[in-house]
Coordinates of C-alpha atoms in Angstrom, one line a residue:
I1 CA 95.0 94.2 168.0
R2 CA 98.5 93.2 169.1
S3 CA 101.3 94.0 166.7
D4 CA 104.0 91.6 165.7
S5 CA 107.4 91.7 167.5
Q6 CA 110.0 93.4 165.3
N7 CA 112.8 91.0 166.3
L8 CA 112.3 87.9 168.5
Y9 CA 116.0 87.6 169.2
N10 CA 116.7 91.2 170.1
I11 CA 115.3 91.9 173.6
A12 CA 116.3 95.5 173.3
G13 CA 114.2 96.0 170.2
A14 CA 110.6 97.3 169.9
Y15 CA 108.1 95.4 171.9
P16 CA 104.7 94.3 170.6
M17 CA 102.1 97.1 171.1
I18 CA 98.4 96.8 171.8
L19 CA 96.5 98.9 169.2
K20 CA 92.9 99.9 169.8
V21 CA 90.5 99.8 166.8
V22 CA 88.7 103.2 166.8
G23 CA 86.5 102.6 163.7
I24 CA 85.6 100.1 160.9
L25 CA 85.2 101.4 157.4
E26 CA 82.4 100.4 155.1
A27 CA 83.2 97.4 153.0
S28 CA 84.5 98.2 149.5
N29 CA 85.0 94.6 148.2
T30 CA 88.7 95.4 147.7
P31 CA 91.9 94.2 149.4
D32 CA 91.5 97.3 151.7
D33 CA 88.8 95.4 153.5
H34 CA 91.5 93.2 155.0
A35 CA 93.9 96.0 155.9
F36 CA 94.6 98.2 159.0
F37 CA 94.9 101.9 158.5
T38 CA 96.9 104.0 161.0
M39 CA 98.6 107.4 161.3
V40 CA 102.2 107.5 160.3
Q41 CA 103.1 108.2 163.9
T42 CA 101.6 104.8 164.8
A43 CA 103.9 103.2 162.2
W44 CA 106.9 105.0 163.8
M45 CA 105.8 103.7 167.2
L46 CA 105.6 100.1 166.0
D47 CA 109.2 100.5 164.7
G48 CA 110.3 101.7 168.2
I49 CA 111.1 105.2 167.1
I50 CA 108.3 106.8 169.1
H51 CA 107.9 105.3 172.5
G52 CA 106.4 105.9 175.9
H53 CA 107.8 104.9 179.3
E54 CA 107.4 105.7 183.0
Q55 CA 108.8 109.0 184.2
V56 CA 112.6 109.0 184.7
D57 CA 113.8 110.3 188.0
K58 CA 116.9 109.8 190.1
K59 CA 115.6 106.5 191.6
N60 CA 115.6 104.7 188.2
S61 CA 118.4 106.5 186.5
L62 CA 122.0 105.7 185.7
N63 CA 123.2 108.9 187.4
P64 CA 121.2 109.3 190.6
D65 CA 123.8 111.8 191.9
A66 CA 123.0 114.2 189.0
V67 CA 122.9 117.9 190.1
E68 CA 120.1 120.2 189.1
G69 CA 120.2 121.0 185.4
E70 CA 122.1 117.9 184.4
N71 CA 120.4 115.3 182.1
I72 CA 119.2 112.1 183.8
E73 CA 120.0 108.9 181.9
A74 CA 117.4 106.2 182.0
T75 CA 118.3 102.6 182.7
A76 CA 117.4 99.6 180.5
A77 CA 115.1 98.3 183.1
I78 CA 112.7 101.3 182.8
F79 CA 109.1 100.2 182.2
M80 CA 107.9 100.7 178.6
F81 CA 104.2 101.3 178.0
P82 CA 102.7 98.4 175.9
E83 CA 99.7 100.5 174.7
I84 CA 98.4 104.0 174.3
N85 CA 95.6 105.1 176.6
E86 CA 94.3 108.4 177.9
R87 CA 96.7 108.4 180.9
N88 CA 100.0 107.9 179.0
R89 CA 99.1 109.4 175.5
K90 CA 101.0 112.6 176.2
S91 CA 104.1 110.8 177.4
F92 CA 104.9 109.2 174.0
H93 CA 107.8 111.0 172.4
L94 CA 110.8 110.6 170.1
H95 CA 114.4 111.5 170.5
G96 CA 115.3 113.9 167.7
S97 CA 113.3 115.8 165.1
Q98 CA 110.2 114.4 163.4
R99 CA 111.5 115.8 160.1
D100 CA 114.3 113.2 160.2
L101 CA 111.9 110.2 160.6
P102 CA 111.6 107.7 157.7
L103 CA 108.8 107.3 155.3
G104 CA 108.6 104.0 153.4
S105 CA 106.6 105.4 150.5
V106 CA 104.4 108.3 149.4
L107 CA 101.4 108.1 147.0
F108 CA 101.3 110.7 144.2
F109 CA 98.2 111.5 142.1
P110 CA 99.2 113.7 139.2
H111 CA 96.4 115.8 137.8
D112 CA 97.5 115.4 134.2
Q113 CA 99.9 113.4 132.0
R114 CA 102.5 116.2 131.9
S115 CA 102.8 116.2 135.7
H116 CA 103.0 112.5 135.7
D117 CA 105.9 112.4 133.1
Q118 CA 107.7 115.2 134.9
L119 CA 107.4 113.4 138.3
M120 CA 108.7 110.1 136.8
G121 CA 111.6 111.9 135.2
D122 CA 112.6 113.7 138.4
Y123 CA 112.6 110.4 140.3
A124 CA 114.5 108.6 137.5
L125 CA 117.4 111.0 138.2
S126 CA 117.4 110.4 141.9
E127 CA 120.0 108.0 143.4
T128 CA 118.1 107.4 146.7
H129 CA 114.4 107.2 145.6
Q130 CA 112.4 105.6 142.9
A131 CA 109.0 106.1 141.4
L132 CA 106.8 103.1 140.6
R133 CA 103.5 102.8 138.8
P134 CA 101.5 100.1 140.7
A135 CA 99.7 98.9 137.6
K136 CA 103.0 98.3 135.7
V137 CA 104.5 96.6 138.7
V138 CA 101.5 94.2 139.0
E139 CA 101.6 93.5 135.3
S140 CA 105.3 92.6 135.5
I141 CA 104.7 90.3 138.4
L142 CA 101.8 88.7 136.7
E143 CA 103.9 88.1 133.6
I144 CA 106.5 86.4 135.7
V145 CA 103.9 84.3 137.5
L146 CA 102.1 83.4 134.2
G147 CA 105.4 82.5 132.6
I148 CA 106.3 80.2 135.5
Q149 CA 102.7 78.8 135.3
K150 CA 103.1 78.0 131.6
A151 CA 106.4 76.3 132.2
L152 CA 104.9 74.2 135.0
Y153 CA 102.0 73.3 132.7
S154 CA 104.5 72.2 130.0
Y155 CA 106.4 70.2 132.5
F156 CA 103.2 68.6 133.8
V157 CA 102.1 67.7 130.2
I158 CA 105.6 66.1 129.6
V159 CA 105.4 64.1 132.9
C160 CA 101.8 63.0 132.1
V161 CA 102.8 61.8 128.6
S162 CA 105.9 60.0 129.9
T163 CA 103.8 58.4 132.7
L164 CA 101.2 57.2 130.2
V165 CA 103.8 55.8 127.8
F166 CA 105.5 54.0 130.7
F167 CA 102.2 52.7 132.0
S168 CA 101.2 51.4 128.6
L169 CA 104.5 49.7 128.2
C170 CA 104.1 48.0 131.5
I171 CA 100.6 46.8 130.7
G172 CA 101.8 45.6 127.3
L173 CA 104.7 43.6 128.8
S174 CA 102.4 42.2 131.5
I175 CA 99.9 41.0 128.8
R176 CA 102.8 39.3 126.8
L177 CA 104.1 37.6 129.9
R178 CA 100.6 36.3 130.8
E179 CA 99.8 35.0 127.3
D180 CA 100.1 31.4 128.5
E181 CA 97.7 32.2 131.4
F182 CA 95.2 33.7 129.0
R183 CA 95.5 30.8 126.5
L184 CA 94.8 28.4 129.4
M185 CA 91.7 30.4 130.4
E186 CA 90.4 30.1 126.8
R187 CA 90.9 26.4 126.8
I188 CA 88.8 25.9 130.0
G189 CA 86.0 27.9 128.4
C190 CA 86.7 31.6 129.2
S191 CA 85.8 34.0 126.3
K192 CA 88.1 36.7 125.0
G193 CA 85.5 39.3 126.1
V194 CA 85.8 38.1 129.8
I195 CA 89.6 38.2 129.5
R196 CA 89.5 41.8 128.2
L197 CA 87.1 42.7 131.0
M198 CA 89.4 41.2 133.5
I199 CA 92.4 43.2 132.2
T200 CA 90.4 46.4 132.1
A201 CA 89.3 45.9 135.7
E202 CA 92.9 45.3 136.8
V203 CA 94.0 48.5 135.0
L204 CA 91.2 50.5 136.5
L205 CA 92.1 49.1 140.0
I206 CA 95.7 50.1 139.5
L207 CA 94.7 53.6 138.4
L208 CA 92.3 54.0 141.4
I209 CA 95.0 53.0 143.9
S210 CA 97.5 55.3 142.2
L211 CA 95.1 58.3 142.3
I212 CA 94.3 57.7 146.0
G213 CA 98.0 57.4 146.8
A214 CA 98.9 60.5 144.8
A215 CA 96.1 62.5 146.5
F216 CA 97.2 61.4 149.9
L217 CA 100.9 62.2 149.3
S218 CA 100.0 65.5 147.8
W219 CA 97.9 66.4 150.9
V220 CA 100.7 65.3 153.2
G221 CA 103.3 67.4 151.3
L222 CA 101.1 70.5 151.2
Y223 CA 100.4 70.1 154.9
F224 CA 104.0 70.0 155.9
L225 CA 104.9 72.7 153.5
N226 CA 102.2 75.0 155.0
R227 CA 103.5 74.2 158.5
L228 CA 107.0 75.0 157.4
L229 CA 106.0 78.3 155.8
V230 CA 103.9 79.3 158.9
S231 CA 106.7 78.5 161.3

């Protein structure tokens, strides 16, 4: 599996890494079935904190005249390993202490309600960290989504009613303007039922063409929107 590049416009940033799948978990019919699980060290490696490269010597250093005991500085042209294998595994390292490396989040599983309340209270007083209950966060997001959905439904209903009223008005005006035409058809022997059938057919034809046009324009809009979001 090839990881994503961290920054396409920063050539000095972390390069994509090739990750080897070492095992496949049994399906659990949950979102975990579509996730990759790695060690935290792998996450640090993908962020460019832990890295591996060819051995630095005087030939590829900035200070080839360094005396014994002096640190050798590597150049920017040093070859970075794009994957971890058995030959270079031990060469991956970090500059600094592992205790200073970042953690995005930590999962806590309190064994009782008292521990839960105490933990939430401790993090509520912290200025740099926060504690979240996933179920509450999901509920809040769903409330926002459902609220937007209800607003969109209301807007859709208003648009539909307005469209029907406008369409009915157009049909009524069309029938009034064609009264002479219909009166002439009756004089030459056309029954009122046939006239109604003709008007109904015209209305259905207009509706069919409108639905086809709306479906096509919706498909085109969603297609370009999807292309825009993907790019």
